[in-house]
Coordinates of C-alpha atoms in Angstrom, one line a residue:
X35 CA -127.4 -148.7 -271.5
X36 CA -128.4 -149.5 -267.8
X37 CA -131.8 -151.4 -267.0
X38 CA -134.2 -149.2 -266.1
X39 CA -136.3 -150.1 -262.6
X40 CA -139.7 -148.9 -262.1
X41 CA -143.0 -149.6 -260.5
X42 CA -146.0 -150.5 -262.6
X43 CA -149.7 -151.9 -261.4
X44 CA -151.6 -154.6 -262.0
X45 CA -155.2 -154.2 -261.6
X46 CA -158.6 -156.0 -260.9
X47 CA -162.1 -155.0 -259.1
X48 CA -161.5 -154.4 -256.0
X49 CA -162.9 -156.3 -252.7
X50 CA -164.7 -153.1 -251.5
X51 CA -167.5 -153.5 -254.3
X52 CA -168.2 -157.1 -253.1
X53 CA -168.0 -155.9 -249.2
X54 CA -170.1 -152.6 -249.7
X55 CA -167.3 -150.7 -247.7
X56 CA -165.6 -147.5 -248.1
X57 CA -161.7 -148.7 -248.4
X58 CA -158.7 -146.6 -247.6
X59 CA -155.4 -148.5 -249.1
X60 CA -151.7 -148.0 -248.2
X61 CA -149.9 -150.1 -250.5
X62 CA -151.9 -149.8 -253.5
X63 CA -154.7 -147.7 -254.8
X64 CA -158.5 -148.5 -255.6
X65 CA -159.7 -146.1 -258.8
X66 CA -163.1 -146.2 -259.2
X67 CA -163.5 -149.8 -257.4
X68 CA -160.6 -151.3 -259.0
X69 CA -157.5 -151.9 -256.8
X70 CA -153.8 -151.4 -258.4
X71 CA -151.4 -152.9 -257.1
X72 CA -147.5 -152.3 -257.4
X73 CA -145.1 -154.4 -259.2
X74 CA -141.3 -154.1 -259.9
X75 CA -140.5 -154.1 -263.5
X76 CA -137.4 -153.5 -265.0
X77 CA -136.6 -152.6 -268.5
X78 CA -133.8 -154.1 -270.1
X79 CA -132.4 -152.2 -273.3
X80 CA -132.6 -154.5 -276.5
X81 CA -130.4 -157.5 -277.0
X82 CA -128.4 -157.6 -279.6
X83 CA -127.2 -161.4 -282.1
X84 CA -124.9 -163.2 -280.2
X85 CA -125.3 -161.4 -277.0
X86 CA -125.2 -164.7 -275.1
X87 CA -121.4 -164.7 -275.7
X88 CA -120.9 -161.2 -274.5
X89 CA -121.1 -159.3 -277.2
X90 CA -122.6 -155.7 -276.9
X91 CA -123.5 -155.6 -273.0
X92 CA -125.2 -159.1 -273.4
X93 CA -124.4 -160.8 -270.4
X94 CA -124.9 -157.9 -268.1
X95 CA -128.6 -157.4 -270.0
X96 CA -129.2 -161.5 -269.4
X97 CA -128.1 -161.7 -265.7
X98 CA -130.9 -159.0 -265.3
X99 CA -133.3 -161.4 -267.0
X100 CA -132.0 -164.3 -264.6
X101 CA -133.7 -162.9 -261.5
X102 CA -136.9 -161.9 -263.4
X103 CA -140.2 -164.0 -262.3
X104 CA -141.8 -163.5 -265.7
X105 CA -140.7 -161.8 -269.0
X106 CA -142.7 -158.9 -271.2
X107 CA -141.0 -159.6 -274.4
X108 CA -141.9 -156.1 -276.6
X109 CA -142.1 -156.7 -280.5
X110 CA -142.4 -154.3 -283.1
X111 CA -145.4 -155.7 -284.6
X112 CA -145.4 -153.1 -287.7
X113 CA -142.2 -154.4 -288.9
X114 CA -140.5 -151.5 -288.5
X115 CA -137.0 -153.0 -287.2
X116 CA -134.6 -154.5 -289.7
X117 CA -132.0 -157.5 -288.9
X118 CA -129.4 -155.3 -287.3
X119 CA -132.0 -153.8 -284.6
X120 CA -132.2 -150.7 -286.6
X121 CA -135.6 -148.9 -287.7
X122 CA -136.4 -149.1 -290.9
X123 CA -139.9 -148.8 -293.0
X124 CA -142.9 -150.0 -291.2
X125 CA -143.8 -153.9 -293.0
X126 CA -140.4 -154.4 -294.5
X127 CA -138.9 -156.0 -291.0
X128 CA -140.0 -159.3 -289.1
X129 CA -141.2 -159.6 -286.4
X130 CA -141.7 -163.6 -285.8
X131 CA -138.2 -163.7 -286.7
X132 CA -137.3 -160.5 -284.1
X133 CA -138.9 -162.3 -281.5
X134 CA -137.3 -165.9 -282.1
X135 CA -133.5 -164.1 -282.6
X136 CA -134.3 -162.6 -278.9
X137 CA -135.6 -166.0 -277.4
X138 CA -132.5 -168.0 -278.9
X139 CA -130.2 -165.8 -277.5
X140 CA -131.9 -166.9 -274.0
X141 CA -131.7 -170.0 -274.8
X142 CA -127.8 -170.0 -275.5
X143 CA -126.9 -167.9 -272.7
X144 CA -129.1 -171.2 -270.4
X145 CA -127.1 -173.2 -272.3
X146 CA -123.6 -171.8 -272.0
X147 CA -123.9 -171.9 -268.1
X148 CA -125.1 -175.2 -268.1
X149 CA -121.8 -176.2 -270.4
X150 CA -119.7 -174.0 -268.7
X151 CA -121.0 -176.4 -265.4
X152 CA -120.8 -179.8 -266.9
X153 CA -118.1 -181.7 -264.6
X154 CA -119.7 -179.8 -261.4
X155 CA -123.4 -181.0 -263.1
X156 CA -121.7 -184.6 -263.6
X157 CA -120.3 -184.8 -259.8
X158 CA -123.6 -183.8 -258.4
X159 CA -126.1 -185.9 -260.3
X160 CA -123.7 -188.9 -259.5
X161 CA -125.0 -188.7 -255.6
X162 CA -128.0 -187.2 -256.1
X163 CA -130.4 -186.4 -259.6
X164 CA -129.8 -185.0 -263.0
X165 CA -132.4 -182.2 -262.2
X166 CA -130.9 -181.3 -258.9
X167 CA -127.6 -180.9 -260.3
X168 CA -129.0 -178.7 -263.4
X169 CA -131.2 -176.9 -261.1
X170 CA -128.3 -176.1 -259.1
X171 CA -126.5 -174.9 -262.0
X172 CA -129.0 -172.6 -262.5
X173 CA -130.0 -171.0 -259.4
X174 CA -129.1 -168.0 -260.6
X175 CA -131.8 -168.2 -263.2
X176 CA -134.2 -169.2 -260.4
X177 CA -134.7 -172.5 -261.5
X178 CA -135.9 -175.7 -259.1
X179 CA -135.8 -179.2 -259.6
X180 CA -139.5 -179.9 -260.5
X181 CA -139.1 -177.5 -263.4
X182 CA -136.0 -179.1 -264.3
X183 CA -137.6 -182.4 -264.5
X184 CA -140.7 -181.2 -266.9
X185 CA -138.5 -180.0 -268.9
X186 CA -136.2 -182.7 -268.9
X187 CA -139.6 -185.1 -269.8
X188 CA -140.9 -182.1 -272.5
X189 CA -137.5 -182.3 -274.2
X190 CA -137.4 -185.9 -274.2
X191 CA -133.9 -185.7 -272.5
X192 CA -134.9 -187.6 -269.4
X193 CA -133.3 -191.1 -270.2
X194 CA -130.4 -189.7 -272.5
X195 CA -126.9 -189.5 -270.1
X196 CA -125.9 -186.2 -269.5
X197 CA -122.6 -187.3 -270.2
X198 CA -124.0 -187.4 -273.9
X199 CA -125.5 -184.4 -274.3
X200 CA -124.1 -182.1 -277.3
X201 CA -124.6 -178.2 -277.6
X202 CA -127.9 -179.1 -279.8
X203 CA -129.2 -181.1 -277.2
X204 CA -128.5 -178.9 -274.3
X205 CA -130.0 -176.0 -276.1
X206 CA -133.1 -177.7 -276.9
X207 CA -133.5 -178.7 -273.3
X208 CA -132.8 -174.7 -272.2
X209 CA -135.9 -174.2 -274.9
X210 CA -138.4 -176.4 -273.0
X211 CA -136.8 -175.2 -270.0
X212 CA -137.5 -171.0 -270.5
X213 CA -141.1 -170.9 -270.6
X214 CA -141.3 -173.1 -267.2
X215 CA -138.7 -170.6 -265.1
X216 CA -139.1 -167.3 -267.0
X217 CA -143.2 -167.4 -268.2
X218 CA -143.2 -164.6 -271.3
X219 CA -145.9 -162.7 -273.2
X220 CA -145.2 -161.3 -276.4
X221 CA -146.2 -157.7 -276.6
X222 CA -147.2 -157.0 -280.2
X223 CA -146.9 -153.0 -280.1
X224 CA -147.0 -150.1 -282.6
X225 CA -150.8 -151.5 -283.4
X226 CA -151.8 -148.3 -284.5
X227 CA -149.9 -148.8 -287.4
X228 CA -151.4 -150.3 -290.4
X229 CA -148.6 -153.1 -291.2
X230 CA -149.2 -154.5 -287.7
X231 CA -152.2 -156.0 -288.3
X232 CA -150.8 -158.1 -291.2
X233 CA -148.1 -159.6 -288.6
X234 CA -150.4 -159.9 -285.4
X235 CA -152.0 -163.1 -286.5
X236 CA -148.3 -164.6 -287.8
X237 CA -147.1 -163.4 -284.0
X238 CA -150.3 -165.4 -282.7
X239 CA -150.0 -168.6 -284.7
X240 CA -146.3 -168.9 -283.9
X241 CA -146.6 -168.2 -279.9
X242 CA -150.5 -168.7 -279.3
X243 CA -153.2 -166.2 -278.9
X244 CA -153.0 -166.7 -275.3
X245 CA -149.4 -165.5 -275.2
X246 CA -149.3 -162.7 -277.8
X247 CA -150.5 -159.1 -276.8
X248 CA -151.8 -156.5 -279.0
X249 CA -150.6 -153.1 -277.7
X250 CA -150.0 -149.3 -278.3
X251 CA -147.3 -147.7 -275.9
X252 CA -147.5 -144.5 -277.5
X253 CA -151.1 -144.0 -277.3
X254 CA -151.1 -145.2 -273.6
X255 CA -148.1 -142.9 -272.9
X256 CA -150.2 -139.8 -274.6
X257 CA -153.4 -140.7 -272.5
X258 CA -151.6 -140.7 -269.4
X259 CA -149.6 -137.4 -270.2
X260 CA -153.0 -135.6 -271.2
X261 CA -154.6 -137.2 -267.8
X262 CA -151.7 -135.5 -265.8
X263 CA -151.9 -132.4 -267.8
X264 CA -155.9 -132.4 -266.5
X265 CA -156.8 -132.1 -270.1
X266 CA -158.9 -135.6 -270.1
X267 CA -160.2 -138.3 -267.4
X268 CA -158.7 -141.4 -268.2
X269 CA -158.1 -144.4 -266.0
X270 CA -155.4 -147.4 -267.3
X271 CA -156.8 -150.2 -268.7
X272 CA -160.4 -148.8 -269.5
X273 CA -162.0 -149.0 -273.1
X274 CA -162.8 -145.1 -273.1
X275 CA -161.1 -141.7 -271.8
X276 CA -162.9 -138.3 -271.9
X277 CA -161.6 -134.8 -272.8
X278 CA -162.8 -132.5 -269.8
X279 CA -165.2 -129.9 -270.8
X280 CA -163.1 -127.3 -269.3
X281 CA -159.9 -128.2 -271.4
X282 CA -157.8 -126.4 -274.4
X283 CA -156.8 -128.5 -276.8
X284 CA -154.1 -127.8 -279.5
X285 CA -154.9 -128.9 -283.1
X286 CA -152.1 -131.0 -283.0
X287 CA -153.1 -132.7 -279.6
X288 CA -156.8 -133.0 -280.9
X289 CA -155.4 -134.8 -284.0
X290 CA -153.3 -137.3 -281.4
X291 CA -156.6 -138.2 -279.5
X292 CA -158.4 -138.6 -282.6
X293 CA -156.1 -141.0 -283.8
X294 CA -156.2 -143.1 -281.2
X295 CA -159.7 -142.8 -280.7
X296 CA -160.0 -144.5 -284.6
X297 CA -156.9 -146.2 -284.5
X298 CA -156.4 -147.8 -281.5
X299 CA -159.4 -147.2 -279.0
X300 CA -162.0 -148.1 -281.6
X301 CA -160.1 -151.0 -283.1
X302 CA -158.5 -152.8 -280.0
X303 CA -161.1 -151.3 -277.2
X304 CA -157.7 -150.0 -275.5
X305 CA -154.1 -149.7 -275.7
X306 CA -153.3 -153.2 -274.4
X307 CA -150.6 -151.7 -271.5
X308 CA -152.9 -152.8 -268.7
X309 CA -154.4 -155.8 -270.0
X310 CA -150.7 -157.2 -270.6
X311 CA -149.3 -156.4 -267.0
X312 CA -152.5 -158.2 -265.7
X313 CA -152.2 -161.2 -267.7
X314 CA -148.5 -162.1 -267.0
X315 CA -149.1 -161.6 -263.2
X316 CA -152.1 -163.1 -263.2
X317 CA -152.3 -165.7 -265.8
X318 CA -148.9 -166.7 -266.7
X319 CA -147.5 -166.3 -263.2
X320 CA -150.9 -167.3 -261.5
X321 CA -150.8 -164.6 -258.5
X322 CA -153.7 -164.1 -256.2
X323 CA -154.9 -160.4 -254.6
X324 CA -155.6 -161.5 -250.9
X325 CA -156.4 -159.1 -248.6
X326 CA -154.8 -159.4 -245.0
X327 CA -156.9 -157.5 -241.9
X328 CA -156.9 -157.6 -238.4
X329 CA -160.8 -157.1 -238.1
X330 CA -163.2 -159.4 -239.8
X331 CA -166.2 -158.0 -239.0
X332 CA -164.8 -154.4 -240.3
X333 CA -162.1 -155.6 -242.7
X334 CA -159.7 -153.4 -240.9
X335 CA -155.9 -153.0 -239.7
X336 CA -154.8 -152.6 -236.2
X337 CA -155.3 -148.5 -237.4
X338 CA -159.0 -149.0 -238.6
X339 CA -157.8 -148.5 -241.8
X340 CA -160.3 -150.3 -244.2
X341 CA -158.7 -153.3 -246.7
X342 CA -155.2 -151.2 -246.7
X343 CA -153.4 -153.8 -248.2
X344 CA -153.2 -156.2 -251.2
X345 CA -150.8 -158.8 -251.2
X346 CA -150.2 -160.7 -254.5
X347 CA -149.3 -164.8 -253.8
X348 CA -148.3 -167.0 -255.7
X349 CA -150.9 -170.2 -256.7
X350 CA -150.8 -172.8 -254.2
X351 CA -149.8 -170.3 -251.2
X352 CA -151.2 -170.4 -247.5
X353 CA -152.4 -168.6 -245.0
X354 CA -149.0 -169.3 -243.1
X355 CA -147.5 -167.7 -246.5
X356 CA -150.0 -164.7 -246.0
X357 CA -148.4 -164.4 -242.9
X358 CA -145.1 -164.6 -243.9
X359 CA -145.1 -162.2 -246.5
X360 CA -147.0 -159.7 -244.3
X361 CA -144.3 -159.9 -241.2
X362 CA -142.0 -162.8 -240.5
X363 CA -142.8 -162.3 -236.8
X364 CA -146.5 -162.7 -237.8
X365 CA -145.4 -166.2 -239.3
X366 CA -143.8 -167.1 -236.1
X367 CA -146.6 -166.5 -233.9
X368 CA -149.3 -168.2 -236.4
X369 CA -152.5 -170.0 -234.5
X370 CA -154.6 -169.5 -236.9
X371 CA -156.5 -168.3 -240.1
X372 CA -160.1 -166.9 -240.7
X373 CA -161.7 -166.1 -244.1
X374 CA -163.4 -162.9 -243.1
X375 CA -165.9 -162.8 -245.5
X376 CA -167.7 -166.0 -244.4
X377 CA -166.4 -166.7 -240.8
X378 CA -165.1 -170.1 -241.5
X379 CA -161.6 -171.0 -239.8
X380 CA -159.3 -172.1 -242.6
X381 CA -157.1 -175.4 -242.2
X382 CA -153.3 -174.6 -242.4
X383 CA -152.8 -176.0 -245.8
X384 CA -156.0 -173.8 -247.6
X385 CA -154.9 -172.7 -250.6
X386 CA -155.4 -169.0 -251.2
X387 CA -157.6 -168.2 -253.7
X388 CA -157.8 -164.8 -255.8
X389 CA -159.8 -162.1 -253.8
X390 CA -160.0 -163.5 -250.5
X391 CA -160.1 -161.6 -247.3
X392 CA -157.9 -163.1 -244.5
X393 CA -157.7 -162.5 -240.8
X394 CA -154.4 -164.1 -239.2
X395 CA -154.7 -164.7 -235.7
X396 CA -151.5 -165.1 -233.6
X397 CA -150.3 -166.0 -230.4
X398 CA -149.5 -163.2 -227.8
X399 CA -146.1 -162.0 -228.0
X400 CA -144.4 -162.2 -224.3
X401 CA -143.7 -158.6 -223.0
X402 CA -139.6 -157.9 -222.5
X403 CA -138.9 -157.3 -218.8
X404 CA -137.9 -153.5 -218.4

């Protein structure tokens, strides 16, 4: 009944391989040349129909969604959920309708915020613009004027006076706004169950192949637990796992791993969980992994740690944004930045790219008198 807050990791090939150095990460982890970067993830309990009206704990959960940068919508792709959200026989449910129902709850919730702020929006729009007025009313869900303007254009409501909007128009606007403010990946879970293969094409047809990820969360959980117990060698996101030579497995454990090998790894190449997380952060949010260093020749920080940190920077971020992300004082005393790979000075408005290694140079800070 409460959202669970935890840490997940996104990963890509670490620049240590490219630079030919042995790194010692501090804010992240490097495993077999793959850099794993932590991200905050919130598991929101399942929403029910009419959650936007406050049914169940709807408003509480929806407000958590409002603070997110992106959404991972876990759908039971095996069709094992009935219309009331209860577990039933695989193949008897409708995963596409399940996903649509939850989307509609979020649309209605956003529309309700707009309707509730109607007098405010009309008043604000008279002295600024409609996109700025709506963005102000939706600041709690991280909407900005540009996103609102784009949604107004896509929904063909830009030229219709807001005073003439009815509820259907507001919901239509919310439907175009949601993908802009909360990019969403549909996680088609339980792909190890045979009926999922019937529903996956339906989900990809409705949402598009790039927005649907085939996954087996249970397989990932089993592999991680077995790895933690020392029974096998497995790195999240990899296509194979290897049972350790001295591992003693029970018949039940052997059966579970055989099932995962045949129904998940052989069929889908991996469990899909790591790939889903990577897709959200690198493709939907268009974040870039950037490595700040103090010594551009040795790729170290002030303490000699090689490639110690990596920061996930939004698309369009500049070296000053990176400095601010590391420490506000770095941004305040910023002079210039150097591409550590090439030694070239970077312009202030340079757009940071994925796997850049950057040295931030600052002016000396005057010592305070004793």
